[in-house]
PDB file of C-alpha atoms in Angstrom:
ATOM      1  CA  MET A1332      94.456  74.986 111.504  1.00 71.00           C
ATOM      2  CA  GLU A1333      93.209  78.327 110.242  1.00 89.00           C
ATOM      3  CA  LEU A1334      95.374  80.191 107.749  1.00 92.00           C
ATOM      4  CA  TYR A1335      95.643  82.955 110.364  1.00 96.00           C
ATOM      5  CA  GLU A1336      97.556  80.664 112.723  1.00 96.00           C
ATOM      6  CA  TYR A1337      99.506  79.016 109.920  1.00 94.00           C
ATOM      7  CA  ILE A1338     100.977  82.299 108.701  1.00 94.00           C
ATOM      8  CA  GLY A1339     101.931  83.485 112.192  1.00 95.00           C
ATOM      9  CA  GLY A1340      98.825  85.221 113.490  1.00 96.00           C
ATOM     10  CA  GLU A1341      98.718  88.757 114.820  1.00 97.00           C
ATOM     11  CA  ALA A1342     102.446  89.487 114.632  1.00 97.00           C
ATOM     12  CA  THR A1343     102.771  88.445 110.995  1.00 97.00           C
ATOM     13  CA  ILE A1344      99.667  90.276 109.843  1.00 97.00           C
ATOM     14  CA  ARG A1345     100.756  93.424 111.666  1.00 98.00           C
ATOM     15  CA  ARG A1346     104.190  93.270 109.969  1.00 98.00           C
ATOM     16  CA  ILE A1347     102.619  92.635 106.572  1.00 98.00           C
ATOM     17  CA  VAL A1348     100.316  95.636 106.835  1.00 97.00           C
ATOM     18  CA  GLU A1349     102.965  97.988 108.218  1.00 97.00           C
ATOM     19  CA  THR A1350     105.450  96.958 105.512  1.00 98.00           C
ATOM     20  CA  PHE A1351     102.864  97.023 102.727  1.00 97.00           C
ATOM     21  CA  TYR A1352     101.378 100.512 102.950  1.00 96.00           C
ATOM     22  CA  PRO A1353     104.594 102.507 102.468  1.00 96.00           C
ATOM     23  CA  LYS A1354     105.007 100.588  99.201  1.00 97.00           C
ATOM     24  CA  VAL A1355     101.467 101.496  98.148  1.00 96.00           C
ATOM     25  CA  LEU A1356     102.059 105.175  98.907  1.00 95.00           C
ATOM     26  CA  ALA A1357     105.277 105.094  96.872  1.00 96.00           C
ATOM     27  CA  HIS A1358     103.644 103.420  93.867  1.00 97.00           C
ATOM     28  CA  PRO A1359     102.845 105.964  91.117  1.00 97.00           C
ATOM     29  CA  SER A1360      99.604 104.251  90.101  1.00 95.00           C
ATOM     30  CA  LEU A1361      98.312 103.519  93.604  1.00 96.00           C
ATOM     31  CA  ALA A1362      99.335 106.568  95.614  1.00 95.00           C
ATOM     32  CA  PRO A1363      96.735 108.871  94.000  1.00 94.00           C
ATOM     33  CA  ILE A1364      93.828 106.780  95.270  1.00 93.00           C
ATOM     34  CA  PHE A1365      95.107 106.471  98.856  1.00 91.00           C
ATOM     35  CA  PRO A1366      95.123 109.169 101.538  1.00 88.00           C
ATOM     36  CA  GLU A1367      98.503 110.501 102.670  1.00 82.00           C
ATOM     37  CA  ASP A1368      97.595 109.820 106.303  1.00 86.00           C
ATOM     38  CA  ILE A1369      97.143 106.082 106.288  1.00 89.00           C
ATOM     39  CA  ASP A1370      97.167 105.323 110.019  1.00 91.00           C
ATOM     40  CA  SER A1371      93.459 104.518 110.231  1.00 91.00           C
ATOM     41  CA  LEU A1372      93.670 102.609 106.954  1.00 92.00           C
ATOM     42  CA  VAL A1373      96.556 100.505 108.267  1.00 95.00           C
ATOM     43  CA  GLU A1374      94.530  99.604 111.342  1.00 96.00           C
ATOM     44  CA  LYS A1375      91.444  98.728 109.298  1.00 95.00           C
ATOM     45  CA  GLN A1376      93.542  96.587 106.954  1.00 95.00           C
ATOM     46  CA  TYR A1377      95.079  94.807 109.939  1.00 97.00           C
ATOM     47  CA  GLN A1378      91.597  94.126 111.310  1.00 97.00           C
ATOM     48  CA  PHE A1379      90.291  92.978 107.949  1.00 96.00           C
ATOM     49  CA  LEU A1380      93.211  90.683 107.105  1.00 96.00           C
ATOM     50  CA  THR A1381      93.068  89.164 110.580  1.00 97.00           C
ATOM     51  CA  GLN A1382      89.435  88.260 109.957  1.00 96.00           C
ATOM     52  CA  PHE A1383      89.977  87.367 106.274  1.00 95.00           C
ATOM     53  CA  PHE A1384      92.659  84.827 107.158  1.00 96.00           C
ATOM     54  CA  GLY A1385      90.522  83.178 109.851  1.00 96.00           C
ATOM     55  CA  GLY A1386      91.493  85.082 112.984  1.00 97.00           C
ATOM     56  CA  PRO A1387      89.201  86.978 115.334  1.00 97.00           C
ATOM     57  CA  PRO A1388      86.470  89.049 113.607  1.00 96.00           C
ATOM     58  CA  LEU A1389      88.128  92.363 114.489  1.00 96.00           C
ATOM     59  CA  TYR A1390      86.875  94.261 111.467  1.00 94.00           C
ATOM     60  CA  THR A1391      83.250  93.221 111.842  1.00 95.00           C
ATOM     61  CA  ALA A1392      83.302  93.870 115.591  1.00 95.00           C
ATOM     62  CA  GLU A1393      84.361  97.493 115.083  1.00 94.00           C
ATOM     63  CA  HIS A1394      83.002  98.431 111.633  1.00 93.00           C
ATOM     64  CA  GLY A1395      80.184  95.994 110.868  1.00 89.00           C
ATOM     65  CA  ASN A1396      79.894  93.913 107.722  1.00 89.00           C
ATOM     66  CA  PRO A1397      83.017  94.470 105.600  1.00 84.00           C
ATOM     67  CA  MET A1398      81.080  95.046 102.320  1.00 86.00           C
ATOM     68  CA  MET A1399      84.513  95.561 100.781  1.00 80.00           C
ATOM     69  CA  ARG A1400      83.392  95.960  97.187  1.00 81.00           C
ATOM     70  CA  ALA A1401      80.980  98.733  98.164  1.00 84.00           C
ATOM     71  CA  ARG A1402      83.637 100.426 100.314  1.00 81.00           C
ATOM     72  CA  HIS A1403      86.030 100.459  97.334  1.00 80.00           C
ATOM     73  CA  MET A1404      83.503 101.776  94.775  1.00 83.00           C
ATOM     74  CA  PRO A1405      84.396 105.474  95.241  1.00 83.00           C
ATOM     75  CA  PHE A1406      87.955 104.768  94.077  1.00 86.00           C
ATOM     76  CA  PRO A1407      88.860 104.109  90.424  1.00 91.00           C
ATOM     77  CA  ILE A1408      90.293 100.605  90.634  1.00 93.00           C
ATOM     78  CA  THR A1409      91.506  99.383  87.259  1.00 94.00           C
ATOM     79  CA  PRO A1410      92.893  95.938  86.413  1.00 95.00           C
ATOM     80  CA  SER A1411      96.410  97.412  86.347  1.00 96.00           C
ATOM     81  CA  ARG A1412      95.883  98.951  89.802  1.00 96.00           C
ATOM     82  CA  ALA A1413      94.722  95.584  91.125  1.00 95.00           C
ATOM     83  CA  GLU A1414      97.893  94.036  89.701  1.00 97.00           C
ATOM     84  CA  ALA A1415     100.014  96.852  91.172  1.00 97.00           C
ATOM     85  CA  TRP A1416      98.393  96.246  94.564  1.00 97.00           C
ATOM     86  CA  LEU A1417      99.259  92.560  94.302  1.00 97.00           C
ATOM     87  CA  ASP A1418     102.822  93.421  93.231  1.00 98.00           C
ATOM     88  CA  CYS A1419     103.244  95.580  96.339  1.00 98.00           C
ATOM     89  CA  MET A1420     101.906  92.699  98.412  1.00 98.00           C
ATOM     90  CA  ARG A1421     104.272  90.233  96.682  1.00 98.00           C
ATOM     91  CA  ILE A1422     107.266  92.409  97.549  1.00 98.00           C
ATOM     92  CA  THR A1423     106.012  92.832 101.113  1.00 98.00           C
ATOM     93  CA  LEU A1424     105.571  89.110 101.591  1.00 98.00           C
ATOM     94  CA  GLU A1425     109.084  88.445 100.304  1.00 98.00           C
ATOM     95  CA  GLU A1426     110.352  90.771 103.054  1.00 98.00           C
ATOM     96  CA  VAL A1427     108.103  89.530 105.851  1.00 97.00           C
ATOM     97  CA  VAL A1428     107.223  85.866 105.259  1.00 96.00           C
ATOM     98  CA  PRO A1429     110.205  83.505 105.001  1.00 95.00           C
ATOM     99  CA  SER A1430     108.345  80.552 103.481  1.00 95.00           C
ATOM    100  CA  LYS A1431     107.848  80.667  99.713  1.00 97.00           C
ATOM    101  CA  GLU A1432     104.938  78.233 100.093  1.00 96.00           C
ATOM    102  CA  THR A1433     103.226  80.444 102.672  1.00 95.00           C
ATOM    103  CA  ARG A1434     103.732  83.538 100.483  1.00 96.00           C
ATOM    104  CA  ALA A1435     102.094  81.717  97.566  1.00 96.00           C
ATOM    105  CA  ILE A1436      99.103  80.716  99.720  1.00 96.00           C
ATOM    106  CA  ILE A1437      98.605  84.294 100.941  1.00 96.00           C
ATOM    107  CA  LEU A1438      98.885  85.777  97.453  1.00 96.00           C
ATOM    108  CA  GLU A1439      96.502  83.235  95.985  1.00 96.00           C
ATOM    109  CA  ARG A1440      93.971  84.081  98.684  1.00 95.00           C
ATOM    110  CA  LEU A1441      94.309  87.826  97.975  1.00 96.00           C
ATOM    111  CA  LYS A1442      94.059  87.600  94.166  1.00 95.00           C
ATOM    112  CA  GLY A1443      90.300  87.095  94.198  1.00 92.00           C
ATOM    113  CA  PRO A1444      89.479  90.173  96.259  1.00 90.00           C
ATOM    114  CA  ALA A1445      92.055  92.323  94.434  1.00 92.00           C
ATOM    115  CA  PHE A1446      90.361  91.749  91.097  1.00 92.00           C
ATOM    116  CA  PHE A1447      86.854  91.675  92.575  1.00 92.00           C
ATOM    117  CA  PHE A1448      87.313  95.356  93.492  1.00 92.00           C
ATOM    118  CA  VAL A1449      88.029  96.385  89.893  1.00 93.00           C
ATOM    119  CA  ASN A1450      85.350  98.915  88.994  1.00 93.00           C
ATOM    120  CA  THR A1451      86.924 101.033  86.246  1.00 92.00           C
ATOM    121  CA  ASP A1452      88.425 100.175  82.885  1.00 91.00           C
ATOM    122  CA  GLU A1453      91.948 101.312  82.061  1.00 86.00           C
ATOM    123  CA  GLN A1454      90.938 104.342  79.939  1.00 75.00           C
ATOM    124  CA  GLU A1455      88.558 105.730  82.582  1.00 68.00           C
ATOM    125  CA  GLY A1456      91.059 105.207  85.385  1.00 55.00           C
ATOM    126  CA  GLN A1457      93.744 107.431  83.846  1.00 54.00           C
TER     127      GLN A1457
END
């Protein structure tokens, strides 16, 4: 069984993304690197996470190869911002995903990409 199905598929991913982004926009370290109008970003994240967790390739079908590191290069992503992003996701998962085991699996899967996008050291990112 793909992780996508295991975590609840479309409905769960949609709830995760819609619960997650308000937290990002409220976070003092993350908000400055995100647009205020996040509707298109929410949809892209939904498409990406669907694909990332083994569901249909929605992101690739609409936007081509994800090339996520390259797409994140214009934004100053520091190690502390990566950790803040993961913290927002942790809180989101506690609200959306009842199973502690499932939350741990999702977070573990997202840790790699979160830190892979780091492109700025702490002093430069201030």
